[in-house]
Amino acid sequence: MTTDHTTLDRFTERLDDFDVSHTLTTPDGVPDAIEAVTDLPAVGVELPDSLGRLPESVETDPSPSDLEAAVTGVTAATLGIADYGSLVLPSTPDGAEPASLYPDRHVAVVAAADVVPGMSEALARLGDRFRADGGDAIVATGPSATADMGALVKGAHGPKAVHAVVVRP
């Protein structure tokens, strides 16, 4: 499946609206793109082959103390949702959730072909899979933030900063 330029442009505009920085690159450029926005120590999960590879500096078998010390977490995103500037982060057996939620910075790697226009397209792509295997995912829009107790606080329930690496063929 391919994403038209209008959808990809809308996605990057909405990322900007939610203070999510982003890089567009090819699979070969992914390690450098991640390295450029990663503060160490960093943890992550291996990326699907189509998205490139992680830099050597990202620990892919972190201990609980590695997760606690990590400043950056790197994971793949299943989808990008253009209208919302959202990233769909899958629940995975190798533990993508802690790497995406515990560190102060999350770097999400998503294929440009997996950026869909809106929520209905995202649900259409994910629905059959979730019904078949009972899977789940987090739909994340921007850094974690709350104003429950007054002033806006970033990072209360997840990362303070998010960067999307969008991978084009």
mmCIF file of C-alpha atoms in Angstrom:
data_model
loop_
_atom_site.group_PDB
_atom_site.id
_atom_site.type_symbol
_atom_site.label_atom_id
_atom_site.label_comp_id
_atom_site.label_asym_id
_atom_site.label_seq_id
_atom_site.Cartn_x
_atom_site.Cartn_y
_atom_site.Cartn_z
ATOM 1 C CA MET A 1 0.000 0.000 0.000
ATOM 2 C CA THR A 2 1.298 3.506 -0.765
ATOM 3 C CA THR A 3 0.541 6.843 0.809
ATOM 4 C CA ASP A 4 -0.020 9.853 -1.426
ATOM 5 C CA HIS A 5 1.987 13.031 -0.848
ATOM 6 C CA THR A 6 -1.080 14.904 0.406
ATOM 7 C CA THR A 7 -1.613 12.381 3.210
ATOM 8 C CA LEU A 8 2.064 12.392 4.137
ATOM 9 C CA ASP A 9 2.145 16.203 4.069
ATOM 10 C CA ARG A 10 -0.938 16.320 6.307
ATOM 11 C CA PHE A 11 0.709 13.861 8.705
ATOM 12 C CA THR A 12 3.883 15.934 9.054
ATOM 13 C CA GLU A 13 1.836 19.143 9.464
ATOM 14 C CA ARG A 14 -0.171 17.551 12.277
ATOM 15 C CA LEU A 15 3.026 16.222 13.891
ATOM 16 C CA ASP A 16 4.257 19.821 13.928
ATOM 17 C CA ASP A 17 0.959 20.941 15.512
ATOM 18 C CA PHE A 18 1.584 18.567 18.424
ATOM 19 C CA ASP A 19 5.281 19.423 18.881
ATOM 20 C CA VAL A 20 6.432 16.118 17.422
ATOM 21 C CA SER A 21 9.662 16.581 15.503
ATOM 22 C CA HIS A 22 10.181 14.357 12.482
ATOM 23 C CA THR A 23 12.681 13.131 9.942
ATOM 24 C CA LEU A 24 11.947 11.681 6.500
ATOM 25 C CA THR A 25 14.525 9.137 5.367
ATOM 26 C CA THR A 26 15.099 5.858 3.542
ATOM 27 C CA PRO A 27 15.690 2.497 5.256
ATOM 28 C CA ASP A 28 19.465 2.947 4.821
ATOM 29 C CA GLY A 29 19.264 6.329 6.573
ATOM 30 C CA VAL A 30 17.313 5.086 9.606
ATOM 31 C CA PRO A 31 20.312 4.400 11.901
ATOM 32 C CA ASP A 32 21.711 7.907 11.323
ATOM 33 C CA ALA A 33 18.271 9.515 11.692
ATOM 34 C CA ILE A 34 17.726 7.752 15.018
ATOM 35 C CA GLU A 35 21.260 8.515 16.232
ATOM 36 C CA ALA A 36 20.766 12.231 15.454
ATOM 37 C CA VAL A 37 17.796 12.531 17.847
ATOM 38 C CA THR A 38 18.801 10.011 20.515
ATOM 39 C CA ASP A 39 20.102 10.951 23.932
ATOM 40 C CA LEU A 40 21.895 8.096 25.671
ATOM 41 C CA PRO A 41 21.312 5.731 27.279
ATOM 42 C CA ALA A 42 18.746 4.404 24.833
ATOM 43 C CA VAL A 43 16.578 1.278 24.760
ATOM 44 C CA GLY A 44 14.414 -0.117 22.000
ATOM 45 C CA VAL A 45 13.050 -3.076 20.127
ATOM 46 C CA GLU A 46 14.346 -4.384 16.827
ATOM 47 C CA LEU A 47 12.669 -2.823 13.809
ATOM 48 C CA PRO A 48 11.028 -4.805 11.008
ATOM 49 C CA ASP A 49 13.509 -5.265 8.145
ATOM 50 C CA SER A 50 11.506 -2.932 5.891
ATOM 51 C CA LEU A 51 12.139 -0.027 8.283
ATOM 52 C CA GLY A 52 15.912 -0.342 8.471
ATOM 53 C CA ARG A 53 17.952 -1.068 11.568
ATOM 54 C CA LEU A 54 18.689 0.454 14.936
ATOM 55 C CA PRO A 55 22.038 2.054 15.679
ATOM 56 C CA GLU A 56 24.384 -0.017 17.866
ATOM 57 C CA SER A 57 23.894 2.451 20.747
ATOM 58 C CA VAL A 58 20.284 1.282 21.317
ATOM 59 C CA GLU A 59 20.002 -1.563 23.866
ATOM 60 C CA THR A 60 17.481 -4.117 22.572
ATOM 61 C CA ASP A 61 17.463 -6.459 25.559
ATOM 62 C CA PRO A 62 17.120 -4.002 28.419
ATOM 63 C CA SER A 63 16.981 -4.973 32.056
ATOM 64 C CA PRO A 64 14.575 -3.153 34.380
ATOM 65 C CA SER A 65 17.457 -0.922 35.476
ATOM 66 C CA ASP A 66 18.292 -0.169 31.809
ATOM 67 C CA LEU A 67 14.666 0.901 31.257
ATOM 68 C CA GLU A 68 14.746 3.076 34.363
ATOM 69 C CA ALA A 69 17.978 4.770 33.285
ATOM 70 C CA ALA A 70 17.010 5.191 29.613
ATOM 71 C CA VAL A 71 16.598 8.701 28.274
ATOM 72 C CA THR A 72 15.399 7.569 24.835
ATOM 73 C CA GLY A 73 13.203 4.671 23.733
ATOM 74 C CA VAL A 74 13.004 3.579 20.083
ATOM 75 C CA THR A 75 10.173 1.493 18.647
ATOM 76 C CA ALA A 76 8.349 0.884 15.390
ATOM 77 C CA ALA A 77 4.876 2.317 14.863
ATOM 78 C CA THR A 78 2.304 0.201 13.028
ATOM 79 C CA LEU A 79 0.551 3.203 11.480
ATOM 80 C CA GLY A 80 0.560 6.961 11.311
ATOM 81 C CA ILE A 81 -2.831 8.718 11.253
ATOM 82 C CA ALA A 82 -2.527 11.910 9.212
ATOM 83 C CA ASP A 83 -5.606 13.823 10.435
ATOM 84 C CA TYR A 84 -4.521 13.475 14.059
ATOM 85 C CA GLY A 85 -0.741 13.368 13.798
ATOM 86 C CA SER A 86 -1.013 10.135 15.761
ATOM 87 C CA LEU A 87 1.249 7.099 15.890
ATOM 88 C CA VAL A 88 -0.179 3.623 16.468
ATOM 89 C CA LEU A 89 2.177 1.744 18.776
ATOM 90 C CA PRO A 90 1.591 -2.002 18.869
ATOM 91 C CA SER A 91 1.671 -4.211 21.907
ATOM 92 C CA THR A 92 4.436 -6.717 21.166
ATOM 93 C CA PRO A 93 5.865 -9.849 22.771
ATOM 94 C CA ASP A 94 9.305 -8.204 22.883
ATOM 95 C CA GLY A 95 8.020 -5.347 25.043
ATOM 96 C CA ALA A 96 7.648 -2.263 22.869
ATOM 97 C CA GLU A 97 5.369 -0.583 25.418
ATOM 98 C CA PRO A 98 7.997 0.035 28.132
ATOM 99 C CA ALA A 99 10.499 1.337 25.558
ATOM 100 C CA SER A 100 7.902 3.775 24.215
ATOM 101 C CA LEU A 101 6.461 4.942 27.542
ATOM 102 C CA TYR A 102 9.185 4.999 30.236
ATOM 103 C CA PRO A 103 12.002 7.115 28.723
ATOM 104 C CA ASP A 104 11.590 10.895 28.462
ATOM 105 C CA ARG A 105 12.034 10.783 24.662
ATOM 106 C CA HIS A 106 10.314 8.352 22.318
ATOM 107 C CA VAL A 107 11.524 7.851 18.758
ATOM 108 C CA ALA A 108 8.888 6.083 16.652
ATOM 109 C CA VAL A 109 9.803 4.664 13.244
ATOM 110 C CA VAL A 110 6.919 4.372 10.770
ATOM 111 C CA ALA A 111 6.796 3.495 7.080
ATOM 112 C CA ALA A 112 5.452 6.287 4.875
ATOM 113 C CA ALA A 113 3.282 3.622 3.206
ATOM 114 C CA ASP A 114 1.648 3.009 6.601
ATOM 115 C CA VAL A 115 0.419 6.574 7.034
ATOM 116 C CA VAL A 116 -3.350 6.614 6.536
ATOM 117 C CA PRO A 117 -5.611 9.665 6.134
ATOM 118 C CA GLY A 118 -7.863 9.194 9.160
ATOM 119 C CA MET A 119 -9.121 7.078 12.017
ATOM 120 C CA SER A 120 -11.613 5.112 9.906
ATOM 121 C CA GLU A 121 -8.779 3.945 7.616
ATOM 122 C CA ALA A 122 -6.649 3.068 10.649
ATOM 123 C CA LEU A 123 -9.453 1.025 12.201
ATOM 124 C CA ALA A 124 -10.106 -0.717 8.882
ATOM 125 C CA ARG A 125 -6.425 -1.723 8.678
ATOM 126 C CA LEU A 126 -6.198 -2.832 12.314
ATOM 127 C CA GLY A 127 -9.663 -4.242 12.980
ATOM 128 C CA ASP A 128 -9.353 -7.602 11.261
ATOM 129 C CA ARG A 129 -5.958 -8.247 12.826
ATOM 130 C CA PHE A 130 -7.149 -7.360 16.315
ATOM 131 C CA ARG A 131 -10.261 -9.502 15.971
ATOM 132 C CA ALA A 132 -8.166 -12.443 14.776
ATOM 133 C CA ASP A 133 -5.399 -12.337 17.378
ATOM 134 C CA GLY A 134 -6.848 -10.211 20.164
ATOM 135 C CA GLY A 135 -4.069 -7.664 19.716
ATOM 136 C CA ASP A 136 -4.056 -4.145 21.010
ATOM 137 C CA ALA A 137 -2.210 -0.903 20.457
ATOM 138 C CA ILE A 138 -1.707 2.589 21.826
ATOM 139 C CA VAL A 139 -2.776 5.536 19.679
ATOM 140 C CA ALA A 140 -0.335 8.244 20.766
ATOM 141 C CA THR A 141 -0.728 11.862 19.746
ATOM 142 C CA GLY A 142 2.226 13.990 20.766
ATOM 143 C CA PRO A 143 4.127 13.949 24.030
ATOM 144 C CA SER A 144 2.355 12.837 27.179
ATOM 145 C CA ALA A 145 0.653 15.791 28.834
ATOM 146 C CA THR A 146 -1.901 16.496 31.526
ATOM 147 C CA ALA A 147 -3.465 19.547 33.099
ATOM 148 C CA ASP A 148 -5.455 17.611 35.695
ATOM 149 C CA MET A 149 -4.080 19.641 38.584
ATOM 150 C CA GLY A 150 -3.743 23.051 36.909
ATOM 151 C CA ALA A 151 -0.818 23.952 34.671
ATOM 152 C CA LEU A 152 0.065 21.740 31.715
ATOM 153 C CA VAL A 153 2.698 19.161 32.658
ATOM 154 C CA LYS A 154 4.488 17.165 29.958
ATOM 155 C CA GLY A 155 5.734 13.657 30.613
ATOM 156 C CA ALA A 156 3.361 12.797 33.441
ATOM 157 C CA HIS A 157 2.229 9.488 31.923
ATOM 158 C CA GLY A 158 4.757 8.882 29.160
ATOM 159 C CA PRO A 159 7.451 10.629 27.131
ATOM 160 C CA LYS A 160 8.052 14.376 27.369
ATOM 161 C CA ALA A 161 9.223 14.492 23.747
ATOM 162 C CA VAL A 162 8.412 12.458 20.626
ATOM 163 C CA HIS A 163 10.241 12.220 17.312
ATOM 164 C CA ALA A 164 8.863 10.362 14.283
ATOM 165 C CA VAL A 165 11.215 8.839 11.724
ATOM 166 C CA VAL A 166 9.171 8.398 8.554
ATOM 167 C CA VAL A 167 10.707 5.838 6.193
ATOM 168 C CA ARG A 168 10.195 6.197 2.458
ATOM 169 C CA PRO A 169 11.380 3.622 -0.096
#
